[in-house]
Amino acid sequence: MPDEEKKTEGREKLLTYLTQAIVRLQQSHSMSSTKLTNEVMPDIVKGIKQLCSGAPPPVQEEFRSCLIFYRVLPNYEADMAALEEALRKIYVSVHKTLERSPERASMRLRVEHAIAVNVHCGAAAAAADA
């Protein structure tokens, strides 16, 4: 597999992971802060690190800086909203790199993105109705 295809596949895997993480966060409103801090955030950070291990150092640093800005790192002090926002920022950053070569962006990613947006909008509407 050529390098460019590997890079694209890696980006797609990261976008899929981020989408799934965001959806799971949106569906778990009653999660305790202890579980968020001790289990969820460390697992998500670990997943991002694993999926980004082959990325150039500046990209890894960009993601790390985003997680620090939203207080996910270094001590997992973020609340659920901040964690979700950090994941969305990383998602947008990765997605932009795929948009530069639209012929490589898969239909699967576009569908997953639409699902994530709909889940988010549905959750917001449900909260507004409550």
PDB file of C-alpha atoms in Angstrom:
ATOM      1  CA  MET A   1       0.000   0.000   0.000  1.00  0.00           C
ATOM      2  CA  PRO A   2       1.489   3.367  -1.000  1.00  0.00           C
ATOM      3  CA  ASP A   3       2.279   5.892   1.746  1.00  0.00           C
ATOM      4  CA  GLU A   4      -0.538   8.270   0.784  1.00  0.00           C
ATOM      5  CA  GLU A   5      -3.093   5.474   1.020  1.00  0.00           C
ATOM      6  CA  LYS A   6      -1.743   4.493   4.453  1.00  0.00           C
ATOM      7  CA  LYS A   7      -2.014   8.093   5.630  1.00  0.00           C
ATOM      8  CA  THR A   8      -5.565   8.373   4.348  1.00  0.00           C
ATOM      9  CA  GLU A   9      -6.510   5.074   5.971  1.00  0.00           C
ATOM     10  CA  GLY A  10      -4.997   6.247   9.272  1.00  0.00           C
ATOM     11  CA  ARG A  11      -6.930   9.501   9.126  1.00  0.00           C
ATOM     12  CA  GLU A  12     -10.141   7.634   8.363  1.00  0.00           C
ATOM     13  CA  LYS A  13      -9.582   5.302  11.313  1.00  0.00           C
ATOM     14  CA  LEU A  14      -9.005   8.288  13.600  1.00  0.00           C
ATOM     15  CA  LEU A  15     -12.145  10.036  12.331  1.00  0.00           C
ATOM     16  CA  THR A  16     -14.164   6.873  12.888  1.00  0.00           C
ATOM     17  CA  TYR A  17     -12.771   6.547  16.412  1.00  0.00           C
ATOM     18  CA  LEU A  18     -13.508  10.198  17.218  1.00  0.00           C
ATOM     19  CA  THR A  19     -17.035   9.927  15.807  1.00  0.00           C
ATOM     20  CA  GLN A  20     -17.756   6.855  17.904  1.00  0.00           C
ATOM     21  CA  ALA A  21     -16.306   8.482  21.026  1.00  0.00           C
ATOM     22  CA  ILE A  22     -18.409  11.623  20.548  1.00  0.00           C
ATOM     23  CA  VAL A  23     -21.579   9.610  20.006  1.00  0.00           C
ATOM     24  CA  ARG A  24     -20.899   7.502  23.120  1.00  0.00           C
ATOM     25  CA  LEU A  25     -20.344  10.659  25.179  1.00  0.00           C
ATOM     26  CA  GLN A  26     -23.589  12.163  23.923  1.00  0.00           C
ATOM     27  CA  GLN A  27     -25.473   9.015  24.873  1.00  0.00           C
ATOM     28  CA  SER A  28     -24.096   8.813  28.416  1.00  0.00           C
ATOM     29  CA  HIS A  29     -25.393  11.937  30.129  1.00  0.00           C
ATOM     30  CA  SER A  30     -25.587  10.337  33.558  1.00  0.00           C
ATOM     31  CA  MET A  31     -21.943   9.274  33.709  1.00  0.00           C
ATOM     32  CA  SER A  32     -20.239  10.076  36.993  1.00  0.00           C
ATOM     33  CA  SER A  33     -17.326  12.501  36.962  1.00  0.00           C
ATOM     34  CA  THR A  34     -15.221   9.794  38.609  1.00  0.00           C
ATOM     35  CA  LYS A  35     -15.816   7.396  35.725  1.00  0.00           C
ATOM     36  CA  LEU A  36     -15.173  10.176  33.212  1.00  0.00           C
ATOM     37  CA  THR A  37     -11.893  11.108  34.908  1.00  0.00           C
ATOM     38  CA  ASN A  38     -10.600   7.646  35.800  1.00  0.00           C
ATOM     39  CA  GLU A  39     -11.783   5.549  32.866  1.00  0.00           C
ATOM     40  CA  VAL A  40     -13.237   7.378  29.891  1.00  0.00           C
ATOM     41  CA  MET A  41     -10.732  10.195  29.367  1.00  0.00           C
ATOM     42  CA  PRO A  42      -7.632   7.984  29.818  1.00  0.00           C
ATOM     43  CA  ASP A  43      -9.087   5.429  27.388  1.00  0.00           C
ATOM     44  CA  ILE A  44      -9.890   8.081  24.782  1.00  0.00           C
ATOM     45  CA  VAL A  45      -6.448   9.683  25.096  1.00  0.00           C
ATOM     46  CA  LYS A  46      -4.841   6.251  24.757  1.00  0.00           C
ATOM     47  CA  GLY A  47      -6.895   5.540  21.639  1.00  0.00           C
ATOM     48  CA  ILE A  48      -5.960   8.860  20.048  1.00  0.00           C
ATOM     49  CA  LYS A  49      -2.272   8.316  20.839  1.00  0.00           C
ATOM     50  CA  GLN A  50      -2.338   4.845  19.309  1.00  0.00           C
ATOM     51  CA  LEU A  51      -4.073   6.011  16.162  1.00  0.00           C
ATOM     52  CA  CYS A  52      -1.722   8.997  15.803  1.00  0.00           C
ATOM     53  CA  SER A  53       1.509   7.126  16.497  1.00  0.00           C
ATOM     54  CA  GLY A  54       2.511   7.269  12.824  1.00  0.00           C
ATOM     55  CA  ALA A  55       1.563  10.922  12.335  1.00  0.00           C
ATOM     56  CA  PRO A  56       4.248  13.584  12.003  1.00  0.00           C
ATOM     57  CA  PRO A  57       5.352  15.135  15.330  1.00  0.00           C
ATOM     58  CA  PRO A  58       3.723  18.524  14.562  1.00  0.00           C
ATOM     59  CA  VAL A  59       0.353  16.796  14.105  1.00  0.00           C
ATOM     60  CA  GLN A  60       0.763  14.854  17.328  1.00  0.00           C
ATOM     61  CA  GLU A  61       1.684  18.078  19.123  1.00  0.00           C
ATOM     62  CA  GLU A  62      -1.365  19.859  17.686  1.00  0.00           C
ATOM     63  CA  PHE A  63      -3.656  17.173  19.117  1.00  0.00           C
ATOM     64  CA  ARG A  64      -1.803  17.151  22.434  1.00  0.00           C
ATOM     65  CA  SER A  65      -2.103  20.956  22.662  1.00  0.00           C
ATOM     66  CA  CYS A  66      -5.833  20.727  21.991  1.00  0.00           C
ATOM     67  CA  LEU A  67      -6.257  18.163  24.779  1.00  0.00           C
ATOM     68  CA  ILE A  68      -4.264  20.394  27.132  1.00  0.00           C
ATOM     69  CA  PHE A  69      -6.289  23.490  26.179  1.00  0.00           C
ATOM     70  CA  TYR A  70      -9.545  21.707  27.055  1.00  0.00           C
ATOM     71  CA  ARG A  71      -7.980  20.331  30.281  1.00  0.00           C
ATOM     72  CA  VAL A  72      -8.231  16.731  29.219  1.00  0.00           C
ATOM     73  CA  LEU A  73      -4.475  16.555  29.717  1.00  0.00           C
ATOM     74  CA  PRO A  74      -2.429  16.355  31.814  1.00  0.00           C
ATOM     75  CA  ASN A  75      -4.720  15.465  34.740  1.00  0.00           C
ATOM     76  CA  TYR A  76      -8.085  14.650  33.119  1.00  0.00           C
ATOM     77  CA  GLU A  77      -9.808  17.687  34.660  1.00  0.00           C
ATOM     78  CA  ALA A  78     -12.223  18.354  31.772  1.00  0.00           C
ATOM     79  CA  ASP A  79     -15.947  17.933  32.120  1.00  0.00           C
ATOM     80  CA  MET A  80     -17.907  16.011  29.514  1.00  0.00           C
ATOM     81  CA  ALA A  81     -18.657  19.111  27.416  1.00  0.00           C
ATOM     82  CA  ALA A  82     -14.983  20.113  27.295  1.00  0.00           C
ATOM     83  CA  LEU A  83     -13.921  16.585  26.368  1.00  0.00           C
ATOM     84  CA  GLU A  84     -16.484  16.479  23.583  1.00  0.00           C
ATOM     85  CA  GLU A  85     -15.345  19.876  22.292  1.00  0.00           C
ATOM     86  CA  ALA A  86     -11.701  18.743  22.277  1.00  0.00           C
ATOM     87  CA  LEU A  87     -12.638  15.661  20.268  1.00  0.00           C
ATOM     88  CA  ARG A  88     -14.625  17.807  17.827  1.00  0.00           C
ATOM     89  CA  LYS A  89     -11.655  20.158  17.322  1.00  0.00           C
ATOM     90  CA  ILE A  90      -9.365  17.208  16.574  1.00  0.00           C
ATOM     91  CA  TYR A  91     -12.021  15.746  14.272  1.00  0.00           C
ATOM     92  CA  VAL A  92     -12.275  18.998  12.300  1.00  0.00           C
ATOM     93  CA  SER A  93      -8.493  19.222  12.007  1.00  0.00           C
ATOM     94  CA  VAL A  94      -8.200  15.685  10.631  1.00  0.00           C
ATOM     95  CA  HIS A  95     -11.243  16.062   8.404  1.00  0.00           C
ATOM     96  CA  LYS A  96      -9.738  19.167   6.758  1.00  0.00           C
ATOM     97  CA  THR A  97      -6.755  17.112   5.625  1.00  0.00           C
ATOM     98  CA  LEU A  98      -9.096  14.683   3.864  1.00  0.00           C
ATOM     99  CA  GLU A  99     -11.097  17.519   2.309  1.00  0.00           C
ATOM    100  CA  ARG A 100      -7.958  18.599   0.489  1.00  0.00           C
ATOM    101  CA  SER A 101      -8.261  15.409  -1.527  1.00  0.00           C
ATOM    102  CA  PRO A 102     -12.026  14.826  -1.783  1.00  0.00           C
ATOM    103  CA  GLU A 103     -11.573  11.875  -4.121  1.00  0.00           C
ATOM    104  CA  ARG A 104      -9.966  10.032  -1.202  1.00  0.00           C
ATOM    105  CA  ALA A 105     -12.639  10.851   1.376  1.00  0.00           C
ATOM    106  CA  SER A 106     -14.818   7.775   1.654  1.00  0.00           C
ATOM    107  CA  MET A 107     -18.594   7.734   1.617  1.00  0.00           C
ATOM    108  CA  ARG A 108     -18.436   5.853   4.932  1.00  0.00           C
ATOM    109  CA  LEU A 109     -16.862   8.853   6.643  1.00  0.00           C
ATOM    110  CA  ARG A 110     -19.416  11.220   5.235  1.00  0.00           C
ATOM    111  CA  VAL A 111     -22.199   8.976   6.514  1.00  0.00           C
ATOM    112  CA  GLU A 112     -20.590   8.657   9.961  1.00  0.00           C
ATOM    113  CA  HIS A 113     -20.193  12.428  10.127  1.00  0.00           C
ATOM    114  CA  ALA A 114     -23.857  12.918   9.237  1.00  0.00           C
ATOM    115  CA  ILE A 115     -24.865  10.431  11.926  1.00  0.00           C
ATOM    116  CA  ALA A 116     -22.743  12.219  14.536  1.00  0.00           C
ATOM    117  CA  VAL A 117     -24.214  15.586  13.606  1.00  0.00           C
ATOM    118  CA  ASN A 118     -27.767  14.192  13.728  1.00  0.00           C
ATOM    119  CA  VAL A 119     -27.186  12.550  17.108  1.00  0.00           C
ATOM    120  CA  HIS A 120     -25.800  15.821  18.447  1.00  0.00           C
ATOM    121  CA  CYS A 121     -28.710  17.838  17.063  1.00  0.00           C
ATOM    122  CA  GLY A 122     -31.194  15.258  18.355  1.00  0.00           C
ATOM    123  CA  ALA A 123     -29.644  15.370  21.830  1.00  0.00           C
ATOM    124  CA  ALA A 124     -29.757  19.157  21.816  1.00  0.00           C
ATOM    125  CA  ALA A 125     -33.415  19.140  20.755  1.00  0.00           C
ATOM    126  CA  ALA A 126     -34.293  16.594  23.433  1.00  0.00           C
ATOM    127  CA  ALA A 127     -32.560  18.707  26.068  1.00  0.00           C
ATOM    128  CA  ALA A 128     -34.408  21.799  24.891  1.00  0.00           C
ATOM    129  CA  ASP A 129     -37.741  19.958  25.152  1.00  0.00           C
ATOM    130  CA  ALA A 130     -37.005  18.783  28.699  1.00  0.00           C
TER     131      ALA A 130
END
